[in-house]
Tab-separated table of C-alpha atoms in Angstrom:
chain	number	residue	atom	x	y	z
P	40	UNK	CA	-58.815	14.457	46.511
P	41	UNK	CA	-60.168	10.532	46.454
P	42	UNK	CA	-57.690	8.068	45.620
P	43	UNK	CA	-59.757	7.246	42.560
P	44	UNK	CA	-59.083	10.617	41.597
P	45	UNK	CA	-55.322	10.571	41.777
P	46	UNK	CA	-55.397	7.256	40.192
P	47	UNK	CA	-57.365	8.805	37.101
P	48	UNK	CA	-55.484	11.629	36.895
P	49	UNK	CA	-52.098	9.927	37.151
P	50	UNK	CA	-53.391	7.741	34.488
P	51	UNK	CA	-54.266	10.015	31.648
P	52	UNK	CA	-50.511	11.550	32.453
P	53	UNK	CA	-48.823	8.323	31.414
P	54	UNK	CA	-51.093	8.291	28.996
P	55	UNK	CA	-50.476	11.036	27.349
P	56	UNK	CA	-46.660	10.809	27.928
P	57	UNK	CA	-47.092	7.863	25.608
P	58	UNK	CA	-48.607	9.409	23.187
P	59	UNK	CA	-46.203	12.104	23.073
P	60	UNK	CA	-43.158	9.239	22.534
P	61	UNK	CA	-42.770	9.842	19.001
P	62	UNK	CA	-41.892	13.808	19.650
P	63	UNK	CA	-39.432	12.194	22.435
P	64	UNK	CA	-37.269	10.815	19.666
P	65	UNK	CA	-35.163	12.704	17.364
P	66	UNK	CA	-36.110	12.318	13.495
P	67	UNK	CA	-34.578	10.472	11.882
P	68	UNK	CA	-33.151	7.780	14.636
P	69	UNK	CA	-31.720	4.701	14.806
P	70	UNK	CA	-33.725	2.042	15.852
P	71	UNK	CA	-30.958	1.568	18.784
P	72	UNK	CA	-32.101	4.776	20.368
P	73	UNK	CA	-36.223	3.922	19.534
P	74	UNK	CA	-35.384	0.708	21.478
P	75	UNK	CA	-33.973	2.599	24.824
P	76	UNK	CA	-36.356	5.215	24.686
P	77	UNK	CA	-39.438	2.615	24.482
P	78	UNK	CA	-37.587	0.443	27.511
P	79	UNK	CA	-36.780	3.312	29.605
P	80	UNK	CA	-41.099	3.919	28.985
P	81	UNK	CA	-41.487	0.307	29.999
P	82	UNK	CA	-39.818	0.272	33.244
P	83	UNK	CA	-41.466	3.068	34.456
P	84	UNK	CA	-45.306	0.837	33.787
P	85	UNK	CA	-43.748	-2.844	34.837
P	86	UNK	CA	-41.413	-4.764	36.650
P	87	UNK	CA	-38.671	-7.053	34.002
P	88	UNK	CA	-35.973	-9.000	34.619
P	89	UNK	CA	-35.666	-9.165	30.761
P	90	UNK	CA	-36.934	-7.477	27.509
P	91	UNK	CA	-35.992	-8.827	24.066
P	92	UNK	CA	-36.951	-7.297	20.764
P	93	UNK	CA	-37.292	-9.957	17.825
P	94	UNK	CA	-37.806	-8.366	14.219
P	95	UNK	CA	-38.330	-8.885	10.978
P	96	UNK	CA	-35.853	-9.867	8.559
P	97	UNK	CA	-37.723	-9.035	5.340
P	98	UNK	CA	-35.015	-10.785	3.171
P	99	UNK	CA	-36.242	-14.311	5.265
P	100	UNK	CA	-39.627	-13.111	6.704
P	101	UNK	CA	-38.375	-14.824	9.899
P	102	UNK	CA	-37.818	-12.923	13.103
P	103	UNK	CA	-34.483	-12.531	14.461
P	104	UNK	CA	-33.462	-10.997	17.242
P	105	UNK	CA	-32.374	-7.520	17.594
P	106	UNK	CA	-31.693	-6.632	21.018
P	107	UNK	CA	-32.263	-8.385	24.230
P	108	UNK	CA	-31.890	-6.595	27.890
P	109	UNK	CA	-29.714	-7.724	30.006
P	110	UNK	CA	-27.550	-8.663	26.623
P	111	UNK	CA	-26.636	-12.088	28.352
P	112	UNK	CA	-30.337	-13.484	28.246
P	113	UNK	CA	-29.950	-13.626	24.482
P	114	UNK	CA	-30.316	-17.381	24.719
P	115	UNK	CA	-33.089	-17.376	27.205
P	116	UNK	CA	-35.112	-14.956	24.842
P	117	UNK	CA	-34.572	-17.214	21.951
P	118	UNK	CA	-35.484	-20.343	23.972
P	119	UNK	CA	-39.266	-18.173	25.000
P	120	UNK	CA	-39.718	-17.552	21.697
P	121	UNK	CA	-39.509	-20.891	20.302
P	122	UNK	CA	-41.630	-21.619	23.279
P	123	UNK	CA	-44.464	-19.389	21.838
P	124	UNK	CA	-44.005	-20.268	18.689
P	125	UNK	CA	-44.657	-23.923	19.274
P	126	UNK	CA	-47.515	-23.136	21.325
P	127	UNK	CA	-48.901	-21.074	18.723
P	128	UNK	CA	-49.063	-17.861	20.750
P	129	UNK	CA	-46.679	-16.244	18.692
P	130	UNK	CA	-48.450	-15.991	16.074
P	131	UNK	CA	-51.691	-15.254	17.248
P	132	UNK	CA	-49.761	-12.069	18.790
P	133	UNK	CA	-48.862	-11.724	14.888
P	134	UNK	CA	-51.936	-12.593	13.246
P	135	UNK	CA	-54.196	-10.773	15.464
P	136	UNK	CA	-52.257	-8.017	16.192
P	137	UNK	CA	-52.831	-8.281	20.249
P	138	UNK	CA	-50.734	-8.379	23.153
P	139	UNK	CA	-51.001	-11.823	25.091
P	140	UNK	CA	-50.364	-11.920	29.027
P	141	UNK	CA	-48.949	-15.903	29.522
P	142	UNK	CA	-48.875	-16.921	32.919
P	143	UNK	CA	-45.683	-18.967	34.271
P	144	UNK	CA	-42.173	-19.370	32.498
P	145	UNK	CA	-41.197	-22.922	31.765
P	146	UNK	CA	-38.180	-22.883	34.475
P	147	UNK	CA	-40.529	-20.036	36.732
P	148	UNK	CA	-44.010	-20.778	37.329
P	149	UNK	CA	-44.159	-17.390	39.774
P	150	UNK	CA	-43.075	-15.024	36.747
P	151	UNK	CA	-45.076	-14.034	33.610
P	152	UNK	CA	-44.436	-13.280	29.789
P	153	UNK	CA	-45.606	-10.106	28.127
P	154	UNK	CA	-45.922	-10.507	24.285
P	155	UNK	CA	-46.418	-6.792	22.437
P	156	UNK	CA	-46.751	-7.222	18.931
P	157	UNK	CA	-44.994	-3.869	16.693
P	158	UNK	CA	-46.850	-3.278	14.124
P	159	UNK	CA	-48.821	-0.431	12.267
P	160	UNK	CA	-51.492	-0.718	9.625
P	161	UNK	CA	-49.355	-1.694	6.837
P	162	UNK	CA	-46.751	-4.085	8.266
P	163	UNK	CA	-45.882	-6.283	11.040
P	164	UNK	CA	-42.209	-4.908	12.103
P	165	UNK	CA	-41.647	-7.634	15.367
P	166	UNK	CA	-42.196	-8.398	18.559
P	167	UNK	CA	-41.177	-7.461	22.111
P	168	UNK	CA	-41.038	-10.001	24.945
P	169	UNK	CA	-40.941	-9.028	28.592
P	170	UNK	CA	-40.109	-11.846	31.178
P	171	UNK	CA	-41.514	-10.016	34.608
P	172	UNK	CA	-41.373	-11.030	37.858
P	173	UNK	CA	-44.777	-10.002	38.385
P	174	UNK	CA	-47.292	-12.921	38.580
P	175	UNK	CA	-50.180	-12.961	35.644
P	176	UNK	CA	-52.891	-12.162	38.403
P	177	UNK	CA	-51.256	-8.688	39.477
P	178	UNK	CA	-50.503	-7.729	35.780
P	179	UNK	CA	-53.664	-5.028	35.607
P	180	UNK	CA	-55.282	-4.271	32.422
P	181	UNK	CA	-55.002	-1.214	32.859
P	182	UNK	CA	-51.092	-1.553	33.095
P	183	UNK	CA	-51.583	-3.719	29.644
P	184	UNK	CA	-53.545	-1.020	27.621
P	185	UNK	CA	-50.344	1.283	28.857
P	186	UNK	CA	-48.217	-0.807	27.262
P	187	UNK	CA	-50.100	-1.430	24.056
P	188	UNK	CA	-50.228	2.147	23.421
P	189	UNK	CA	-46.488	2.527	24.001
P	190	UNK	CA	-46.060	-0.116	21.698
P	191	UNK	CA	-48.212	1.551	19.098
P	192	UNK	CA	-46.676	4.596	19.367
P	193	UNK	CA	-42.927	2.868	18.984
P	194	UNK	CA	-43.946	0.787	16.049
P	195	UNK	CA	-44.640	4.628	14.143
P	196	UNK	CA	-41.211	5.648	15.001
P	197	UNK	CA	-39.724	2.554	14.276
P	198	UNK	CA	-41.558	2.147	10.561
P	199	UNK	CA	-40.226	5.835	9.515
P	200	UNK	CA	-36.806	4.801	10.936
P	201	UNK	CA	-36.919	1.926	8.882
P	202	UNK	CA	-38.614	3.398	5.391
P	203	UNK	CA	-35.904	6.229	5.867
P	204	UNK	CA	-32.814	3.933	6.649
P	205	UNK	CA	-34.376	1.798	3.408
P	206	UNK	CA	-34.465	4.946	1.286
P	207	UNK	CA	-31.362	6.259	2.260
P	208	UNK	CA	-29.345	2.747	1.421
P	209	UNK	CA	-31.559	2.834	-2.111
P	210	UNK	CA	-30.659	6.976	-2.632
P	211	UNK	CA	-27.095	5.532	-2.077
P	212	UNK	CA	-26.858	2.797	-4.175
P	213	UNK	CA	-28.545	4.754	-7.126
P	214	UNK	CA	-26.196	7.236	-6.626
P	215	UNK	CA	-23.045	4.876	-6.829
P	216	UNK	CA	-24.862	3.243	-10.072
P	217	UNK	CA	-25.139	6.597	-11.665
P	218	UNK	CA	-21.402	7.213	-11.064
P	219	UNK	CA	-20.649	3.852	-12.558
P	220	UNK	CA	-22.702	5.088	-15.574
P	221	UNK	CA	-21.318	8.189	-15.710
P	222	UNK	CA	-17.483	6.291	-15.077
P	223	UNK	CA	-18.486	3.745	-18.048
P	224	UNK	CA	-19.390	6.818	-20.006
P	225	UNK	CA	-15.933	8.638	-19.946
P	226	UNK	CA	-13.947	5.647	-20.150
P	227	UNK	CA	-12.604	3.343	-23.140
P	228	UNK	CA	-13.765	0.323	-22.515
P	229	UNK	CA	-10.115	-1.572	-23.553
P	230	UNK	CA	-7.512	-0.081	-21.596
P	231	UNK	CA	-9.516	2.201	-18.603
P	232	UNK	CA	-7.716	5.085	-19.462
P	233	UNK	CA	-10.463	8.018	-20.516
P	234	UNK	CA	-12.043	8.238	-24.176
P	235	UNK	CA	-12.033	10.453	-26.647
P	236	UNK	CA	-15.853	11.899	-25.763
P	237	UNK	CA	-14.461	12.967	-22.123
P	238	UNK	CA	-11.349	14.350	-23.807
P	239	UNK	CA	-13.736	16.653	-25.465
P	240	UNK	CA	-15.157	17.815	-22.377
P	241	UNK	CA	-11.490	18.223	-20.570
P	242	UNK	CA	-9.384	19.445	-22.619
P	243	UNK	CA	-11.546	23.053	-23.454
P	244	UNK	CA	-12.390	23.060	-20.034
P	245	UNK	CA	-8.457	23.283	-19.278
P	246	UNK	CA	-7.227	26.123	-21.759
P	247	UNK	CA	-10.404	28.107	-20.389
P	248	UNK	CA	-8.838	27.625	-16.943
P	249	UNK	CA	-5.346	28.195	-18.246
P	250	UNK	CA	-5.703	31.093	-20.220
P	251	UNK	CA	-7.762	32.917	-17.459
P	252	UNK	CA	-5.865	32.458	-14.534
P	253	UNK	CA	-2.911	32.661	-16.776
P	254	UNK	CA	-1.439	29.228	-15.580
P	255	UNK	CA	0.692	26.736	-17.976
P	256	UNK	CA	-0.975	23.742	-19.794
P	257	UNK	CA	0.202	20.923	-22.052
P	258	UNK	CA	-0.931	18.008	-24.174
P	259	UNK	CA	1.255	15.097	-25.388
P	260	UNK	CA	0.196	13.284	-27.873
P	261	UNK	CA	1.963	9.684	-27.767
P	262	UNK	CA	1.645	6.958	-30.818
P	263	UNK	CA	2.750	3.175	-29.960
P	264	UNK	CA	5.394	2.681	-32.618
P	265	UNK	CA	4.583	0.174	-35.547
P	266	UNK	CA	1.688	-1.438	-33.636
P	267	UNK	CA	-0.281	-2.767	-37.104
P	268	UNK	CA	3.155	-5.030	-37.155
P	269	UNK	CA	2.065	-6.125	-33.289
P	270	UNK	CA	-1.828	-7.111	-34.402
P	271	UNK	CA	0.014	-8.715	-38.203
P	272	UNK	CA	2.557	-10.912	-36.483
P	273	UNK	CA	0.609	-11.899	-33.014
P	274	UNK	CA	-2.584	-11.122	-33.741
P	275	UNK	CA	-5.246	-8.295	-32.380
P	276	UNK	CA	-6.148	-9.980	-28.696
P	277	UNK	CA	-1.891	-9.730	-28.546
P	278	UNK	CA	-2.127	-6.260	-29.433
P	279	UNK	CA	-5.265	-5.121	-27.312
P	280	UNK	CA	-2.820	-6.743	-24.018
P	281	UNK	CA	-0.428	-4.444	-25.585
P	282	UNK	CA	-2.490	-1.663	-25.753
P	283	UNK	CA	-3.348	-2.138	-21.935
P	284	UNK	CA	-0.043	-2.264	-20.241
P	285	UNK	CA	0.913	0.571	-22.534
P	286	UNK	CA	-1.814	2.470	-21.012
P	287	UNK	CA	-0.686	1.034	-17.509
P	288	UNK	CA	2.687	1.643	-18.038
P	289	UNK	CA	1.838	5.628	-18.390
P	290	UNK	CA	-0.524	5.707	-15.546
P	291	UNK	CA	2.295	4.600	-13.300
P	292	UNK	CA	4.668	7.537	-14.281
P	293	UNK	CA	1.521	10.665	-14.313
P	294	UNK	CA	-0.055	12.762	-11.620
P	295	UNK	CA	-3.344	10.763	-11.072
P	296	UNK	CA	-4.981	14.059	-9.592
P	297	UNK	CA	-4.338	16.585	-12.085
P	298	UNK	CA	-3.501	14.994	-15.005
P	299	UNK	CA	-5.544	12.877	-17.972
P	300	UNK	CA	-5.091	10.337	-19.511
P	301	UNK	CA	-7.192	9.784	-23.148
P	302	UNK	CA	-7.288	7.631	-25.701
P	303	UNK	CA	-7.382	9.238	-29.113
P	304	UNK	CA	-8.011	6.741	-31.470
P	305	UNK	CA	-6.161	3.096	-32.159
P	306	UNK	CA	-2.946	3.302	-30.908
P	307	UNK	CA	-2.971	7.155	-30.343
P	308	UNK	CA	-3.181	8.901	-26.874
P	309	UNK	CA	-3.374	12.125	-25.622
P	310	UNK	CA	-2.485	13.140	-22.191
P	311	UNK	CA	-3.591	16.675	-21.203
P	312	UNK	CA	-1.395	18.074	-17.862
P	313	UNK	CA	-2.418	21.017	-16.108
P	314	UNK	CA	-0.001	23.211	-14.473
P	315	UNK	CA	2.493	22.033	-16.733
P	316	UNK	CA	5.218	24.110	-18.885
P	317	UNK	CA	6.388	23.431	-22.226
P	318	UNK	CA	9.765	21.881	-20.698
P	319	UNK	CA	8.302	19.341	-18.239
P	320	UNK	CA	6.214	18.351	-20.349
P	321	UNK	CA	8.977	17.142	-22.564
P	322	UNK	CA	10.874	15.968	-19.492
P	323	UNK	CA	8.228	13.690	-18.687
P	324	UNK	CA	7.127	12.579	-22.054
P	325	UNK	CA	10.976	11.725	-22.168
P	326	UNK	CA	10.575	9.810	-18.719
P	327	UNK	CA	7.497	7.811	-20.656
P	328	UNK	CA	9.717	7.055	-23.878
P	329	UNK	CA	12.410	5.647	-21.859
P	330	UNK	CA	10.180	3.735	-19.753
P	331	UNK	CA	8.632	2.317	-22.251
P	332	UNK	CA	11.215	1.024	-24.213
P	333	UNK	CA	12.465	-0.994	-21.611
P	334	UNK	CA	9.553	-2.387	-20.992
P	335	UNK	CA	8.816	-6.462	-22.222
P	336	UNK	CA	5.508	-7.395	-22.937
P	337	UNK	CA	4.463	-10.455	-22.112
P	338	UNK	CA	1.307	-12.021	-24.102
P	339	UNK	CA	0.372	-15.599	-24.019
P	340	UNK	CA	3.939	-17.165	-24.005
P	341	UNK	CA	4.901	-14.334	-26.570
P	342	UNK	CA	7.405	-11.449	-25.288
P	343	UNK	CA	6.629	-8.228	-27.080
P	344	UNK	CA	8.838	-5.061	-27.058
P	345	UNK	CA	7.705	-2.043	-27.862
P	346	UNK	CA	8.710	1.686	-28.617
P	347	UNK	CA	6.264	5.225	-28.596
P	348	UNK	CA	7.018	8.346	-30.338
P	349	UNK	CA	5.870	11.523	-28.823
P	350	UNK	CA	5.006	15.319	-29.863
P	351	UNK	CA	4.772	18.151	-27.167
P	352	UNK	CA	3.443	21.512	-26.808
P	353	UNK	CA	1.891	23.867	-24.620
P	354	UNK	CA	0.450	27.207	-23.531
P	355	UNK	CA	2.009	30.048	-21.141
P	356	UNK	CA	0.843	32.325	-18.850
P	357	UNK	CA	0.858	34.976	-22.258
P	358	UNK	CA	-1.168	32.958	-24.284
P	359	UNK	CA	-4.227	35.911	-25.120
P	360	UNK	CA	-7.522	34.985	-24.408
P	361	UNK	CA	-9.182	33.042	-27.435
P	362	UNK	CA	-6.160	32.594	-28.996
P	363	UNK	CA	-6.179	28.773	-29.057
P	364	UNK	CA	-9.136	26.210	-29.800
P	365	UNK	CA	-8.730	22.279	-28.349
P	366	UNK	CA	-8.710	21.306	-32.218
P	367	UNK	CA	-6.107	23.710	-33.615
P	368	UNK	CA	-4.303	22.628	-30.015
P	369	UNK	CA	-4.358	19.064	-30.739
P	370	UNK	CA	-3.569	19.531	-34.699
P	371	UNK	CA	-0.482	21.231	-33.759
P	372	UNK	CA	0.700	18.641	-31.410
P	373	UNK	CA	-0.519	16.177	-33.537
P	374	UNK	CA	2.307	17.829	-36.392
P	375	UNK	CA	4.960	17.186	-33.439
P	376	UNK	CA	4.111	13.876	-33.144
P	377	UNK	CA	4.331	13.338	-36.974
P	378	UNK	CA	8.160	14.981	-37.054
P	379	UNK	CA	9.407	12.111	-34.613
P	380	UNK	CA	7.860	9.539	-36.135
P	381	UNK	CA	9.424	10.439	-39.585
P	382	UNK	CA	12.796	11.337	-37.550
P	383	UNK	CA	13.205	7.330	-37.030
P	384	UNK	CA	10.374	7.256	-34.025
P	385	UNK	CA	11.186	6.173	-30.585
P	386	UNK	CA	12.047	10.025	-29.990
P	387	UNK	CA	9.956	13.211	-28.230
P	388	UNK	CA	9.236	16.243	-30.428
P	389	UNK	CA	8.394	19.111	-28.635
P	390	UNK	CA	7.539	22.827	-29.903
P	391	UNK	CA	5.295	26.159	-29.693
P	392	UNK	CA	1.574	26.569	-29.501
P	393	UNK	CA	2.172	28.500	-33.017
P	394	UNK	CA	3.387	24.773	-34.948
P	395	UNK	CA	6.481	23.501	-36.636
P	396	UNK	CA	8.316	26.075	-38.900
């Protein structure tokens, strides 16, 4: 077989080896692993002492650079490019889309630059520079059509890498926007405890799930005691700060995973708590009451002291299916809370599923 023959055929191997580089990386990459697959391609066609990658920052439009091999001629990379820039053969490379072959380095008159523009045919994604100790003159064109198809065939991978990285951080912020919507939706917008509408989703959800797996649930409801005195004497921003440490104050004393927290209506709350008998319930509304009480408010130079009153009741594991609706649950609990109030306030009240006798 003539050389010429060899030559030819071991040409349309590397070739087609480059044109197979996009089934070489895994989809999707990072553009970390594009970067060593394409170098690893690069060695194998030329001699370099270094290989830089510049891209596009498309917050700036100005090229920065990404990676540079070895990871010490960072600065020597940088000082090429300004180089080529100032020349103006950066930008043809840009502009025209073309590799450029420059003969002599400014410190190296034996060695040569490479210039590969990475681009497809929407977008100009950057530029790689190879510093090679190869002279210009034994740089063949046929070893520079090699490396503009490699090139080509990176700048594919590298534009899906990019579109799906992009996509992915958009899919990910829209998700954390929707749960901020969704968050904003369920939540009073005063004191961060949970409103009324997701109270209307929770609560039935929990005596379904009580009643069937025969489990115990409560619901306290808890009234801050004489509050329209708190808005008449220090006025309603004072008693929206009082409202929020109130709120606060509870938080601090509940199971954040299992139980909720809702606001009712003006000074009223209701706290649903799963897994929860009729007797700890009262224990902790207890812990709550006395908490509370000894707890000073301070509101613009004004020290506020404040009391709650609290009804009680709850389901056991008997409870027949159907038997109880979230509105006759919270009207009974709702009569509770009415008995301490008129019993001088500050106080718990707790009783049956079936209401005050």
């Amino acid at each position: 077989m003539s050389e010429k023959r060899v030559a030819l055929l071991e040409l349309i191997e590397k070739i087609e080896r480059l044109g197979q580089f996009q089934d070489r990386i895994d989809s999707p990459s990072s553009i970390k692993e594009i970067w060593s697959a394409f170098l690893a391609d690069v060695r194998n066609l030329i001699e370099i002492e270094v290989c830089a990658l510049f891209l596009v920052d498309e917050s700036t439009i100005e090229f920065t650079l990404k990676y540079a091999v070895p990871e010490d001629s960072a600065k020597l990379c940088r000082k090429e490019i300004d180089l080529q820039i100032e020349c103006g053969i950066f930008s043809w490379v840009i502009n025209r889309r073309q590799p450029a072959l420059i003969p002599g380095l400014a410190f190296d008159k034996e060695k040569s630059i490479v210039m590969l523009p990475l681009s497809t045919v929407k977008r100009t994604l950057g530029v790689v520079l190879i510093l090679t100790p190869i002279q210009e003159s034994f740089i063949t064109h046929e070893k520079m059509k090699l490396l503009t198809i490699l090139t080509k065939e990176c700048s594919l991978v590298m534009e899906n890498t990019l579109l799906y990285a992009r996509l992915k951080r958009e899919h990910l912020s829209l998700e954390k926007a929707n749960r901020e919507i969704k968050l904003l939706s369920r939540t009073d917008s005063l004191t961060g405890c949970y409103n009324r509408g997701y109270l209307n989703e929770v609560l039935p959800r929990e005596i379904t799930r009580a009643i069937r797996y025969r489990r115990p649930l409560a619901v306290a409801m808890c009234d801050i005691d004489h509050f329209k005195k708190v808005n008449d004497n220090h006025g309603h921003q004072c008693g929206d700060e009082v409202l929020k440490q109130f709120v606060q104050s509870i938080s601090e004393l509940i199971r954040h995973d299992t139980d909720w927290l809702t606001r009712y209506g003006g000074e009223e709350f209701l706290l649903v708590l799963p897994e929860t008998n009729l007797e700890n319930a009262f224990n902790l509304a207890d812990r709550l009451r006395k908490h509370l009480a000894h707890k000073v408010i301070e509101t613009e130079g004004d020290k506020i002291s404040i009391t709650a009153s609290f009804g009680v009741t709850g389901l056991d594991a008997s409870q027949p299916a159907g038997a109880i609706t979230p509105e006759a649950m919270i009207n009974v609990v709702d009569k509770y809370l009415y008995e301490a109030k008129t019993q001088g306030r500050n106080r718990v009240i707790r009783g049956p599923i079936s209401g005050p006798t």
